[in-house]
Tab-separated table of C-alpha atoms in Angstrom:
chain	number	residue	atom	x	y	z
C	1	UNK	CA	112.394	119.875	81.392
C	2	UNK	CA	110.058	116.929	81.053
C	3	UNK	CA	106.325	117.256	81.553
C	4	UNK	CA	105.289	116.271	85.072
C	5	UNK	CA	103.654	113.018	83.963
C	6	UNK	CA	106.980	111.798	82.498
C	7	UNK	CA	109.316	112.758	85.340
C	8	UNK	CA	108.651	109.734	87.549
C	9	UNK	CA	109.056	107.101	84.777
C	10	UNK	CA	112.141	108.883	83.434
C	11	UNK	CA	113.764	108.909	86.878
C	12	UNK	CA	112.911	105.221	87.349
C	13	UNK	CA	114.519	104.402	84.012
C	14	UNK	CA	117.618	106.442	84.835
C	15	UNK	CA	118.033	104.728	88.192
C	16	UNK	CA	117.519	101.239	86.738
C	17	UNK	CA	118.978	101.664	83.277
C	18	UNK	CA	121.171	98.556	83.596
C	19	UNK	CA	118.039	96.425	83.277
C	20	UNK	CA	117.486	97.878	79.818
C	21	UNK	CA	120.985	97.175	78.536
C	22	UNK	CA	121.467	94.936	75.548
C	23	UNK	CA	123.794	91.977	76.082
C	24	UNK	CA	125.286	89.903	73.314
C	25	UNK	CA	124.904	86.229	74.093
C	26	UNK	CA	128.320	84.722	74.694
C	27	UNK	CA	130.230	87.956	75.304
C	28	UNK	CA	130.921	87.141	78.962
C	29	UNK	CA	132.278	83.723	77.982
C	30	UNK	CA	134.554	85.349	75.407
C	31	UNK	CA	135.940	87.740	78.018
C	32	UNK	CA	136.780	84.820	80.326
C	33	UNK	CA	138.321	82.849	77.450
C	34	UNK	CA	140.524	85.744	76.398
C	35	UNK	CA	141.690	86.257	79.985
C	36	UNK	CA	142.546	82.540	80.261
C	37	UNK	CA	144.574	82.835	77.063
C	38	UNK	CA	146.583	85.666	78.610
C	39	UNK	CA	145.125	88.630	76.763
C	40	UNK	CA	145.123	91.979	78.517
C	41	UNK	CA	141.692	93.594	78.369
C	42	UNK	CA	140.848	97.239	78.866
C	43	UNK	CA	137.743	99.377	78.661
C	44	UNK	CA	137.627	102.824	77.099
C	45	UNK	CA	134.130	104.122	77.677
C	46	UNK	CA	132.159	107.321	77.267
C	47	UNK	CA	130.056	106.361	80.292
C	48	UNK	CA	128.781	109.078	82.578
C	49	UNK	CA	129.292	109.540	86.296
C	50	UNK	CA	125.867	107.953	86.762
C	51	UNK	CA	127.227	104.660	85.406
C	52	UNK	CA	130.555	104.934	87.180
C	53	UNK	CA	128.745	105.172	90.495
C	54	UNK	CA	126.960	101.911	89.691
C	55	UNK	CA	129.649	99.883	87.933
C	56	UNK	CA	129.814	97.597	90.979
C	57	UNK	CA	126.625	96.036	89.606
C	58	UNK	CA	128.714	94.490	86.816
C	59	UNK	CA	131.156	91.957	88.306
C	60	UNK	CA	132.560	91.203	84.836
C	61	UNK	CA	134.322	94.574	84.967
C	62	UNK	CA	136.752	93.101	87.509
C	63	UNK	CA	138.115	90.876	84.717
C	64	UNK	CA	139.531	93.893	82.913
C	65	UNK	CA	143.096	95.032	83.456
C	66	UNK	CA	142.119	98.680	83.339
C	67	UNK	CA	139.177	100.965	82.728
C	68	UNK	CA	139.045	104.515	81.464
C	69	UNK	CA	135.764	106.352	81.849
C	70	UNK	CA	135.600	109.578	79.890
C	71	UNK	CA	133.745	111.675	82.457
C	72	UNK	CA	136.536	111.951	85.067
C	73	UNK	CA	139.224	112.724	82.496
C	74	UNK	CA	136.992	115.096	80.503
C	75	UNK	CA	137.794	113.470	77.165
C	76	UNK	CA	135.484	111.484	74.925
C	77	UNK	CA	135.696	109.168	71.968
C	78	UNK	CA	136.303	109.866	69.098
C	79	UNK	CA	138.560	112.786	70.063
C	80	UNK	CA	142.167	111.749	69.430
C	81	UNK	CA	143.487	112.732	72.862
C	82	UNK	CA	141.517	109.961	74.594
C	83	UNK	CA	143.218	107.258	72.518
C	84	UNK	CA	146.619	108.747	73.227
C	85	UNK	CA	145.703	108.888	76.913
C	86	UNK	CA	144.708	105.200	76.838
C	87	UNK	CA	147.933	104.133	75.125
C	88	UNK	CA	150.050	106.086	77.599
C	89	UNK	CA	148.119	105.165	80.751
C	90	UNK	CA	148.366	101.435	80.105
C	91	UNK	CA	151.703	101.534	78.261
C	92	UNK	CA	150.162	99.950	75.171
C	93	UNK	CA	151.814	99.534	71.807
C	94	UNK	CA	149.392	100.633	69.063
C	95	UNK	CA	150.545	97.793	66.812
C	96	UNK	CA	149.619	95.239	69.502
C	97	UNK	CA	146.315	96.870	70.415
C	98	UNK	CA	142.866	96.040	69.080
C	99	UNK	CA	140.120	98.587	69.679
C	100	UNK	CA	136.572	97.232	69.498
C	101	UNK	CA	133.620	99.593	69.292
C	102	UNK	CA	130.091	99.637	67.954
C	103	UNK	CA	130.464	103.083	66.389
C	104	UNK	CA	132.463	103.674	63.204
C	105	UNK	CA	133.494	107.216	64.141
C	106	UNK	CA	135.125	105.901	67.326
C	107	UNK	CA	137.122	103.402	65.276
C	108	UNK	CA	138.368	106.175	63.002
C	109	UNK	CA	139.750	107.989	66.038
C	110	UNK	CA	141.732	104.899	67.035
C	111	UNK	CA	143.162	104.303	63.551
C	112	UNK	CA	144.881	107.701	63.746
C	113	UNK	CA	147.270	106.014	66.178
C	114	UNK	CA	147.739	102.847	64.074
C	115	UNK	CA	145.522	100.856	66.426
C	116	UNK	CA	143.782	97.894	64.828
C	117	UNK	CA	140.005	98.167	65.003
C	118	UNK	CA	136.917	95.987	64.850
C	119	UNK	CA	133.340	97.183	64.367
C	120	UNK	CA	131.196	95.184	66.758
C	121	UNK	CA	127.513	94.810	65.959
C	122	UNK	CA	126.687	91.578	67.817
C	123	UNK	CA	128.933	89.656	65.404
C	124	UNK	CA	130.554	87.710	68.224
C	125	UNK	CA	131.782	84.785	66.118
C	126	UNK	CA	133.511	87.157	63.693
C	127	UNK	CA	135.080	89.046	66.585
C	128	UNK	CA	136.401	85.884	68.212
C	129	UNK	CA	137.826	84.631	64.911
C	130	UNK	CA	139.440	88.000	64.237
C	131	UNK	CA	141.056	88.169	67.665
C	132	UNK	CA	142.370	84.617	67.578
C	133	UNK	CA	143.893	85.061	64.110
C	134	UNK	CA	145.789	88.266	64.962
């Protein structure tokens, strides 16, 4: 429904959106460190099919032990059923699980299952300290 003059730039942005993503400096290093320490890492994401079709562009995703994208399972955060699905799919104990998200309402959904949570807003040092003290 865009005006004609915006259709081409909008399509270009959609097809190259990964170049516009925000990365927190040091996050990749933290992922590798946690893997070396034996942590199991999972992704629970509300990403669309458009991203799923392009996730090969992100080699870091191979470091994760499992990924749940909401589109194929037709559930989204913060609806409670997606957290239950995650716990069951990966056989996770809520008491031993930490859910990290940048949206408070998504954290609330996880706490319904007694999952520990952390609000991430580029506070990488706080996150690392929190994880390593659990």
